[in-house]
Coordinates of C-alpha atoms in Angstrom, one line a residue:
M51 CA -4.1 -42.6 -10.8
A52 CA -5.8 -41.0 -13.9
G53 CA -9.3 -39.9 -13.3
F54 CA -9.1 -40.1 -9.5
T55 CA -11.9 -38.3 -7.8
P56 CA -11.2 -37.0 -4.3
N57 CA -13.0 -38.7 -1.4
Y58 CA -15.0 -35.7 -0.5
L59 CA -16.5 -35.6 -4.1
N60 CA -17.9 -39.2 -3.9
G61 CA -21.6 -38.8 -4.4
H62 CA -21.4 -35.1 -5.2
N63 CA -21.4 -33.2 -8.5
P64 CA -17.9 -31.8 -9.2
T65 CA -19.4 -28.3 -9.3
Q66 CA -20.2 -28.6 -5.6
A67 CA -16.5 -28.9 -4.6
H68 CA -16.3 -25.4 -3.3
A69 CA -18.4 -26.4 -0.3
Y70 CA -15.6 -28.6 1.0
G71 CA -12.5 -26.3 0.9
R72 CA -11.2 -27.3 4.3
E73 CA -11.7 -31.0 3.6
V74 CA -9.6 -30.6 0.4
I75 CA -6.8 -28.9 2.3
R76 CA -6.9 -31.6 5.1
E77 CA -6.8 -34.4 2.5
A78 CA -3.9 -32.8 0.7
F79 CA -1.7 -32.5 3.8
L80 CA -2.6 -36.0 4.9
R81 CA -1.2 -37.3 1.7
R82 CA 2.0 -35.4 2.4
R83 CA 2.3 -37.3 5.7
V84 CA 1.3 -34.5 8.0
P85 CA 0.1 -35.9 11.4
P86 CA -3.7 -35.7 11.7
A87 CA -3.3 -33.9 15.0
A88 CA -1.7 -30.9 13.2
L89 CA -4.4 -30.6 10.5
D90 CA -6.7 -28.3 12.4
I91 CA -3.8 -26.0 13.2
I92 CA -2.7 -25.9 9.6
C93 CA -6.2 -25.0 8.5
A94 CA -6.3 -22.3 11.1
S95 CA -3.3 -20.6 9.4
L96 CA -5.8 -19.5 6.6
A97 CA -8.3 -16.8 7.0
D98 CA -12.0 -17.6 6.4
N99 CA -12.0 -15.3 3.4
S100 CA -8.9 -17.0 1.9
I101 CA -10.7 -20.4 2.3
K102 CA -13.7 -19.0 0.5
Q103 CA -11.5 -17.8 -2.4
Y104 CA -9.7 -21.1 -2.6
E105 CA -13.0 -23.0 -2.6
V106 CA -13.9 -21.4 -5.9
A107 CA -10.5 -22.4 -7.3
F108 CA -10.9 -26.0 -6.1
K109 CA -14.3 -26.1 -7.8
R110 CA -12.7 -25.1 -11.2
W111 CA -9.8 -27.4 -10.7
S112 CA -12.0 -30.3 -9.8
K113 CA -14.1 -29.9 -12.9
F114 CA -11.0 -29.6 -15.0
C115 CA -9.6 -32.8 -13.5
N116 CA -12.8 -34.8 -14.0
D117 CA -13.2 -33.6 -17.6
N118 CA -9.6 -34.5 -18.5
Q119 CA -9.1 -37.6 -16.3
I120 CA -6.4 -36.0 -14.2
D121 CA -5.5 -36.8 -10.6
F122 CA -6.8 -34.0 -8.4
Y123 CA -3.9 -34.2 -5.8
E124 CA -1.1 -35.5 -8.0
A125 CA -1.3 -33.4 -11.2
S126 CA 1.8 -32.7 -13.2
I127 CA 3.2 -29.3 -13.9
P128 CA 2.2 -29.4 -17.6
N129 CA -1.3 -30.2 -16.6
V130 CA -1.3 -27.2 -14.2
I131 CA 0.0 -25.0 -16.9
Y132 CA -2.7 -26.2 -19.3
F133 CA -5.3 -25.5 -16.7
L134 CA -4.0 -22.0 -15.8
T135 CA -3.8 -21.1 -19.5
K136 CA -7.4 -22.2 -20.0
V137 CA -8.5 -20.1 -17.1
F138 CA -6.6 -17.1 -18.4
N139 CA -8.0 -17.5 -22.0
E140 CA -11.5 -17.3 -20.5
G141 CA -10.8 -13.7 -19.7
T142 CA -9.9 -14.1 -16.0
Q143 CA -7.9 -11.2 -14.5
Y144 CA -4.3 -11.6 -13.4
G145 CA -5.0 -11.4 -9.7
T146 CA -7.6 -14.1 -9.9
V147 CA -5.3 -16.5 -11.8
N148 CA -2.6 -15.8 -9.2
C149 CA -5.1 -16.7 -6.4
I150 CA -5.9 -20.0 -8.2
R151 CA -2.2 -20.7 -8.4
S152 CA -1.9 -20.2 -4.6
A153 CA -4.8 -22.5 -4.1
L154 CA -3.2 -25.2 -6.2
S155 CA 0.1 -24.8 -4.3
L156 CA -1.8 -25.8 -1.1
I157 CA -2.9 -29.1 -2.5
L158 CA 0.0 -29.9 -5.0
G159 CA 2.9 -28.4 -3.0
S160 CA 5.2 -25.4 -3.4
K161 CA 6.6 -26.8 -6.6
I162 CA 3.8 -24.9 -8.5
S163 CA 5.1 -21.5 -7.5
S164 CA 8.8 -22.3 -7.8
D165 CA 8.7 -24.0 -11.2
D166 CA 10.5 -21.9 -13.8
R167 CA 7.9 -22.8 -16.4
V168 CA 5.0 -21.5 -14.2
Q169 CA 6.9 -18.4 -13.4
R170 CA 7.5 -17.7 -17.1
L171 CA 3.8 -18.3 -17.8
F172 CA 2.9 -15.7 -15.2
K173 CA 5.3 -13.2 -16.7
G174 CA 3.3 -13.6 -19.9
F175 CA 0.0 -13.3 -18.1
Y176 CA 1.3 -10.0 -16.6
R177 CA 2.4 -8.5 -19.9
L178 CA -0.8 -9.6 -21.7
R179 CA -3.2 -8.5 -19.0
P180 CA -1.5 -6.4 -16.4
P181 CA -3.4 -5.8 -13.1
M182 CA -4.9 -2.3 -12.9
P183 CA -5.6 -0.3 -9.7
K184 CA -9.2 -0.3 -8.7
Y185 CA -9.3 3.5 -8.5
D186 CA -7.3 6.1 -10.5
S187 CA -9.1 8.9 -8.8
T188 CA -11.0 9.5 -5.6
W189 CA -13.8 11.7 -4.1
D190 CA -13.5 14.6 -1.8
P191 CA -14.6 13.7 1.8
S192 CA -15.9 17.2 2.3
I193 CA -18.8 16.4 0.0
V194 CA -19.9 13.6 2.3
L195 CA -19.2 15.5 5.5
D196 CA -21.3 18.4 4.3
Y197 CA -24.2 16.0 3.7
L198 CA -23.8 14.4 7.1
S199 CA -23.8 17.7 8.8
I200 CA -27.4 18.1 7.7
N201 CA -28.5 15.2 9.9
Y202 CA -28.1 17.2 13.1
P203 CA -28.9 17.3 16.0
N204 CA -28.3 13.6 16.3
D205 CA -31.1 13.1 18.8
L206 CA -33.7 14.3 16.3
T207 CA -32.8 11.7 13.6
S208 CA -33.8 8.1 13.2
L209 CA -31.8 5.1 14.4
A210 CA -31.0 4.2 10.7
S211 CA -29.6 7.8 10.1
V212 CA -27.5 7.9 13.2
T213 CA -26.2 4.4 12.6
K214 CA -25.1 5.1 9.0
K215 CA -23.7 8.5 9.9
T216 CA -21.6 7.0 12.8
V217 CA -20.2 4.2 10.6
T218 CA -19.3 6.6 7.8
L219 CA -17.6 9.1 10.2
L220 CA -15.6 6.2 11.7
A221 CA -14.6 5.1 8.3
L222 CA -13.4 8.5 7.3
V223 CA -11.7 9.4 10.6
T224 CA -9.9 6.1 11.1
A225 CA -9.3 5.1 7.4
H226 CA -9.7 1.5 8.5
R227 CA -11.5 -1.3 6.7
M228 CA -15.1 -2.2 7.3
Q229 CA -13.7 -5.5 8.8
T230 CA -11.9 -3.5 11.5
I231 CA -15.0 -1.4 12.3
S232 CA -17.1 -4.6 12.5
K233 CA -14.8 -5.9 15.2
I234 CA -15.4 -3.0 17.7
K235 CA -16.6 -4.1 21.1
I236 CA -18.2 -1.8 23.6
L237 CA -16.0 -3.3 26.2
N238 CA -12.9 -1.9 24.4
I239 CA -14.1 1.7 24.0
D240 CA -12.4 4.2 26.4
F241 CA -14.2 7.4 27.2
N242 CA -11.8 8.6 29.9
N243 CA -9.9 11.2 27.7
P244 CA -11.7 14.5 27.4
D245 CA -10.2 15.2 24.0
H246 CA -11.0 11.9 22.2
I247 CA -12.5 8.5 22.4
S248 CA -10.1 5.6 21.9
I249 CA -11.1 2.1 20.7
K250 CA -8.8 -1.0 20.9
I251 CA -9.1 -3.8 18.4
P252 CA -7.7 -7.0 20.0
D253 CA -9.2 -9.3 17.3
L254 CA -7.1 -10.4 14.4
I255 CA -7.8 -8.4 11.2
K256 CA -6.5 -8.4 7.7
S257 CA -3.5 -6.2 8.6
S258 CA -2.5 -8.1 11.7
R259 CA 1.1 -9.3 11.6
L260 CA 3.3 -11.2 14.0
G261 CA 5.1 -8.7 16.2
A262 CA 2.9 -5.8 15.0
S263 CA 0.7 -3.7 17.2
Q264 CA -3.1 -4.0 17.0
P265 CA -5.1 -0.9 15.9
N266 CA -6.0 1.7 18.5
L267 CA -8.7 3.9 16.8
I268 CA -8.9 7.5 17.9
L269 CA -12.1 9.5 17.6
P270 CA -11.5 13.2 18.4
F271 CA -14.1 15.6 19.7
F272 CA -14.7 18.3 17.0
V273 CA -15.7 21.2 19.2
D274 CA -15.9 23.6 16.3
R275 CA -18.0 21.3 14.1
P276 CA -20.3 19.2 16.3
T277 CA -22.5 18.4 13.3
I278 CA -19.8 16.0 12.0
C279 CA -18.1 15.1 15.3
P280 CA -17.4 11.3 15.3
A281 CA -17.1 11.1 19.1
L282 CA -20.5 12.8 19.6
A283 CA -22.1 10.6 16.9
L284 CA -20.7 7.5 18.6
K285 CA -22.0 8.5 22.1
R286 CA -25.5 9.3 20.6
Y287 CA -25.5 5.9 18.8
L288 CA -24.7 4.1 22.0
D289 CA -27.5 5.9 23.8
M290 CA -30.0 5.0 21.1
T291 CA -29.1 1.3 21.1
Q292 CA -28.6 0.7 24.8
A293 CA -32.2 -0.6 25.3
L294 CA -32.1 -2.5 22.0
R295 CA -28.9 -4.5 22.2
G296 CA -29.5 -6.6 25.3
D297 CA -26.3 -8.5 26.0
I298 CA -24.8 -7.9 22.6
D299 CA -21.3 -6.4 23.1
T300 CA -20.6 -5.8 19.4
L301 CA -20.9 -2.0 18.7
F302 CA -23.0 -2.0 15.5
I303 CA -26.2 -3.9 15.4
S304 CA -29.0 -4.2 12.8
I305 CA -31.3 -1.2 12.4
K306 CA -34.5 -3.4 12.4
K307 CA -35.8 -6.1 14.6
P308 CA -34.4 -8.6 15.5
Y309 CA -31.4 -6.6 16.6
R310 CA -28.3 -8.6 16.0
P311 CA -24.6 -7.9 15.3
V312 CA -23.9 -7.0 11.7
T313 CA -21.2 -8.0 9.4
A314 CA -18.6 -5.9 7.6
Q315 CA -20.6 -6.3 4.4
T316 CA -23.6 -4.7 6.0
L317 CA -21.5 -1.8 7.3
G318 CA -20.2 -1.4 3.7
R319 CA -23.7 -1.2 2.4
W320 CA -24.6 1.5 4.9
V321 CA -21.5 3.6 4.0
K322 CA -22.4 3.1 0.3
D323 CA -25.9 4.4 1.0
I324 CA -24.4 7.6 2.5
L325 CA -22.1 8.0 -0.5
G326 CA -25.0 7.7 -2.9
E327 CA -27.1 10.1 -0.9
S328 CA -24.2 12.6 -0.9
G329 CA -23.9 12.5 -4.7
I330 CA -20.9 10.2 -5.0
D331 CA -21.0 7.9 -8.0
T332 CA -21.5 4.5 -6.3
S333 CA -21.3 2.7 -9.6
M334 CA -17.6 3.6 -9.5
F335 CA -16.8 3.9 -5.8
T336 CA -17.5 1.3 -3.1
A337 CA -17.5 1.7 0.7
H338 CA -13.8 0.7 0.7
S339 CA -13.0 3.9 -1.3
A340 CA -13.5 5.8 2.0
R341 CA -10.0 4.6 2.9
H342 CA -8.5 6.1 -0.2
A343 CA -10.5 9.3 0.1
A344 CA -9.6 9.9 3.8
T345 CA -5.9 9.2 3.4
S346 CA -5.6 11.2 0.2
S347 CA -7.3 14.1 1.8
A348 CA -5.1 13.9 4.9
H349 CA -2.0 13.9 2.8
R350 CA -3.1 16.8 0.7
H351 CA -3.6 18.8 3.9
G352 CA 0.0 18.1 5.1
V353 CA -0.4 15.1 7.4
N354 CA 2.8 13.2 7.7
I355 CA 2.7 10.1 5.5
N356 CA 4.0 7.9 8.3
T357 CA 1.2 9.1 10.6
I358 CA -1.3 8.2 7.8
R359 CA 0.3 4.8 7.4
S360 CA 0.2 3.9 11.1
T361 CA -3.3 5.3 11.5
A362 CA -4.8 3.4 8.6
G363 CA -3.0 0.2 9.4
W364 CA -0.9 0.1 6.2
S365 CA 2.2 -2.1 5.8
G366 CA 5.4 -0.4 4.8
S367 CA 5.0 -1.5 1.2
S368 CA 1.7 0.3 1.0
L369 CA 3.3 3.7 1.1
S370 CA 3.4 4.1 -2.7
S371 CA -0.4 3.8 -2.9
V372 CA -1.0 7.3 -1.6
P373 CA -1.8 9.6 -4.5
G374 CA 0.6 12.6 -4.5
T375 CA 3.2 11.1 -2.1
V376 CA 6.5 12.8 -2.9
T377 CA 10.0 12.2 -1.4
R378 CA 12.1 15.3 -1.6
V379 CA 15.8 15.1 -2.5
A380 CA 18.2 18.0 -2.9
A381 CA 21.5 18.4 -4.6
V382 CA 24.0 21.2 -5.5
V383 CA 25.0 21.9 -9.1
G384 CA 28.0 19.8 -9.9
G385 CA 27.4 17.4 -7.0
D386 CA 25.7 14.0 -6.8
A387 CA 22.1 13.0 -6.1
Q388 CA 20.5 9.7 -5.2
L389 CA 16.8 9.1 -6.0
P390 CA 15.5 6.3 -3.8
C391 CA 13.0 3.7 -4.9
D392 CA 12.0 0.5 -3.0
A393 CA 12.2 -2.3 -5.6
R394 CA 12.2 -5.3 -3.2
P395 CA 9.7 -8.0 -4.3
P396 CA 7.0 -8.5 -1.6
Q397 CA 6.9 -12.2 -2.1
R398 CA 9.6 -14.9 -1.7
N399 CA 8.9 -16.5 -5.1
D400 CA 8.9 -13.1 -6.9
S401 CA 11.6 -11.2 -8.6
L402 CA 12.3 -7.7 -10.0
L403 CA 11.3 -7.5 -13.7
L404 CA 11.5 -3.9 -14.8
V405 CA 12.4 -0.4 -13.4
V406 CA 11.5 2.7 -15.4
W407 CA 12.1 6.3 -14.4
Y408 CA 10.0 9.1 -15.8
R409 CA 10.3 12.9 -16.0
D410 CA 7.3 14.9 -17.2
D411 CA 5.6 11.5 -17.9
N412 CA 8.3 10.6 -20.4
P413 CA 10.5 7.6 -19.7
V414 CA 14.2 8.6 -19.3
Y415 CA 15.7 5.4 -17.9
S416 CA 15.0 1.7 -17.4
R417 CA 16.7 -0.1 -14.5
S418 CA 17.2 2.9 -12.3
P419 CA 18.3 3.6 -8.7
C420 CA 15.4 3.0 -6.5
D421 CA 14.9 0.2 -3.9
A422 CA 14.2 -2.6 -6.3
R423 CA 14.6 -5.4 -3.8
P424 CA 11.6 -7.8 -3.9
P425 CA 9.5 -7.3 -0.7
Q426 CA 8.8 -11.0 -0.5
R427 CA 11.2 -13.9 -0.7
N428 CA 9.2 -15.6 -3.4
D429 CA 9.2 -12.5 -5.6
S430 CA 11.6 -11.2 -8.1
L431 CA 12.2 -7.9 -9.9
L432 CA 10.5 -7.6 -13.3
L433 CA 10.8 -4.0 -14.5
V434 CA 12.0 -0.7 -13.1
V435 CA 11.1 2.6 -14.9
W436 CA 12.2 6.1 -13.8
Y437 CA 10.2 9.2 -14.8
R438 CA 11.1 12.8 -14.7
D439 CA 8.0 15.1 -14.5
D440 CA 6.1 12.0 -15.6
N441 CA 8.2 11.5 -18.7
P442 CA 10.1 8.2 -18.8
V443 CA 13.8 8.7 -18.5
Y444 CA 15.3 5.4 -17.6
S445 CA 14.3 1.7 -17.5
Y446 CA 15.8 -1.6 -16.3
D447 CA 14.1 -4.7 -17.8
T448 CA 14.9 -8.2 -16.7
R449 CA 12.6 -9.7 -19.3
V450 CA 15.0 -9.5 -22.2
P451 CA 18.5 -10.9 -22.7
G452 CA 21.5 -8.7 -23.2
P453 CA 21.9 -5.1 -22.0
T454 CA 18.9 -4.3 -19.7
A455 CA 19.5 -0.6 -19.1
H456 CA 18.0 2.0 -21.5
W457 CA 18.1 5.8 -21.5
S458 CA 15.7 8.0 -23.4
E459 CA 17.9 11.0 -22.8
E460 CA 21.5 10.3 -24.0
A461 CA 22.8 13.4 -22.1
M462 CA 21.7 11.9 -18.8
S463 CA 22.9 8.4 -19.6
E464 CA 26.5 9.6 -19.2
R465 CA 25.8 11.0 -15.7
A466 CA 23.4 8.6 -14.1
R467 CA 23.4 4.9 -13.3
W468 CA 21.3 2.4 -11.3
L469 CA 22.6 1.4 -7.9
G470 CA 21.3 -2.1 -7.0
S471 CA 20.9 -3.7 -3.7
P472 CA 21.2 -2.7 -0.9
T473 CA 21.2 1.0 -2.0
S474 CA 18.5 0.7 -4.7
A475 CA 18.5 4.2 -6.0
L476 CA 19.2 6.2 -9.2
L477 CA 22.6 7.9 -8.9
V478 CA 22.8 11.2 -10.8
R479 CA 26.4 12.6 -11.0
S480 CA 27.4 16.2 -11.9
V481 CA 23.9 17.5 -11.2
E482 CA 22.8 20.3 -13.6
A483 CA 20.1 23.0 -13.0
R484 CA 17.9 21.4 -15.6
D485 CA 17.7 18.2 -13.6
R486 CA 15.4 19.9 -11.2
A487 CA 12.0 18.1 -11.7
I488 CA 9.5 15.6 -10.3
Y489 CA 10.8 12.0 -11.1
R490 CA 8.6 8.9 -11.0
C491 CA 9.9 5.4 -10.6
R492 CA 7.8 2.5 -11.8
V493 CA 8.8 -1.0 -10.5
D494 CA 7.3 -4.1 -12.1
F495 CA 7.7 -7.5 -10.5
Q496 CA 7.1 -11.0 -11.9
V497 CA 4.2 -11.7 -9.6
S498 CA 3.5 -8.7 -7.3
P499 CA 1.6 -5.5 -8.2
T500 CA 3.4 -2.6 -9.8
R501 CA 4.8 0.1 -7.5
N502 CA 5.2 3.8 -8.2
Y503 CA 7.3 6.3 -6.3
R504 CA 7.6 10.1 -6.8
I505 CA 10.8 11.9 -6.0
A506 CA 11.2 15.7 -6.2
L507 CA 14.8 16.7 -7.0
D508 CA 15.6 20.3 -5.9
V509 CA 18.8 21.7 -7.3
I510 CA 20.8 24.5 -5.6
G511 CA 22.8 26.5 -8.1
N512 CA 23.5 29.8 -6.4
L513 CA 26.7 28.9 -4.6
A514 CA 27.5 32.5 -4.0
N515 CA 24.7 32.5 -1.3
A516 CA 25.7 29.1 0.1
F517 CA 26.9 28.7 3.7
E518 CA 29.0 25.7 4.7
G519 CA 27.0 23.6 7.2
A520 CA 23.5 24.9 6.4
T521 CA 20.7 22.7 5.1
F522 CA 19.2 22.4 1.7
A523 CA 15.9 23.7 3.1
A524 CA 17.6 26.9 4.3
H525 CA 19.5 27.4 1.1
K526 CA 16.4 26.9 -1.0
F527 CA 14.5 29.3 1.1
C528 CA 17.2 32.0 0.8
M529 CA 17.5 31.4 -2.9
D530 CA 13.8 32.3 -3.2
I531 CA 14.1 35.3 -0.8
P532 CA 17.7 36.6 -1.0
S533 CA 17.0 39.2 1.6
R534 CA 16.6 36.5 4.2
L535 CA 20.1 35.1 4.1
E536 CA 20.5 35.8 7.8
D537 CA 18.0 33.1 8.4
L538 CA 20.8 30.6 7.7
R539 CA 22.3 31.6 11.0
R540 CA 19.1 31.3 12.9
S541 CA 17.5 28.1 11.6
S542 CA 17.3 25.5 14.3
A543 CA 18.2 21.8 14.0
A544 CA 14.6 20.8 14.7
E545 CA 13.3 23.0 11.8
E546 CA 15.9 21.6 9.5
M547 CA 15.1 18.0 10.4
L548 CA 11.4 18.7 9.7
S549 CA 12.3 20.2 6.3
M550 CA 12.7 16.6 4.8
F551 CA 15.9 17.8 3.0
N552 CA 19.4 16.4 3.4
V553 CA 22.2 18.4 5.0
I554 CA 25.0 19.7 2.8
S555 CA 28.5 20.9 3.5
I556 CA 29.8 23.0 0.6
R557 CA 33.6 23.1 0.3
R558 CA 34.2 25.6 -2.5
A559 CA 35.9 28.9 -2.7
S560 CA 32.6 30.6 -3.3
A561 CA 31.0 29.2 -0.2
R562 CA 31.0 31.5 2.8
K563 CA 31.7 30.2 6.3
L564 CA 28.8 30.2 8.7
D565 CA 29.8 32.4 11.6
P566 CA 29.3 31.1 15.2
P567 CA 27.1 30.1 16.8
Y568 CA 26.7 27.2 14.4
P569 CA 23.3 25.5 14.2
V570 CA 23.4 22.5 16.6
G571 CA 22.6 18.9 15.9
I572 CA 22.8 17.4 12.5
N573 CA 24.5 20.3 10.8
T574 CA 27.4 20.2 13.3
K575 CA 27.8 16.4 12.7
V576 CA 27.9 16.8 9.0
R577 CA 30.4 19.6 9.1
S578 CA 32.6 17.6 11.4
R579 CA 32.7 14.7 9.1
A580 CA 33.5 17.0 6.2
A581 CA 36.3 18.5 8.2
A582 CA 37.7 15.1 9.1
R583 CA 37.7 14.1 5.4
A584 CA 39.5 17.3 4.5

């Protein structure tokens, strides 16, 4: 019915629609014949923050419907496209428009996300105003740690100073969100281990997933640097607040009377205060940037990326967000190499759009071999670009008809090709010495954010010094230091596994046999398979 006003708006100005987000969702599902007994459960599937975001979208949609005499719950796809276009033309960012689409899908049905016209519209939104990462750089945690070390001993500083110091140290050590830190309960803090304090987080947080483990935060005792020891700071904070908190079990409480549990937003303001006092530009960096700073610093200092991912509570698709993350691949001159790149859309209604590979920041290929499978079922591949040393070398574009692959280097176009699902990698045949470089793969999706992967290709060319059955790591080491060739015989399987290089079995006249005893483990298995093929 044209001009229909939702029941919850009767007697209210349309601009007040955002105060009734749950009522909108309940009404929408009632109209789709969902039993009333199930409505509360359906609403519980959405986080409070998601409801707040959707309320803003409902407000804009309600005003649009009233201004244009459109049914709030039964609008047509063309009306939705007109509304989304209007929102985009107002300068709204891609992510916000996508959030509005999700809100409309709740009340109008999944047809919004699956309609090919809407999908095409969002491809245009993406190209005209692509989403940009919030940070293209980060700050050095040592700057903040040096500042915090001044506030010591902890028992000589104020409650406000100890509180802000403890929150900041927890943020840097755990690399978790302020939301997670705000959920800490004293009941879940374990002091029994002499080396560290462990904190369990049983509450649902943003990164909680069905079947996934809840966070277990570890605060080590820094014996050598007590001035910035997170465990000591926590113990001192608990001592200072014991007489103030009463029966409050939440760890962090307000620093002034009346003493009450504080929200994640308050914790964020405290961390931001410390950043500003340390000399960090808080007009550019928020409290959340502590996650980026901590994880980037850990990776620069050699911490395993999977350890960082599990500690910070990242999903598998978050791996590419770590600045400087490099996957190492090795190949022998004349052999083949596969450069992996995950190109799976993270959403079900998304698809792969473009893949571009770069070398030295120059594109060399579009549609290259990386994992280009959409990580979500509603997603699809948009663009894949491979880079070599940050130069684009290859791209694969699904946005244009006809041939989608493009090479910037013709010489490489004859030797490399894109391997689609399930391999999802750039296959380089007849590897040459000049192929040794840092490659970057950029993957664009129709809906989801762009991904970037970095792959270091090491090329072994000195076959005269190669031993059958040894690892790339061992060969590379011996190429750099020829006098250490005997190390090929002494390298252990464990060392070779930790090298992050594949194992090779060179079957050429110039390759020397590795005298017994052979390295055990993976080398033996690879040599056996090679022998079986021979």
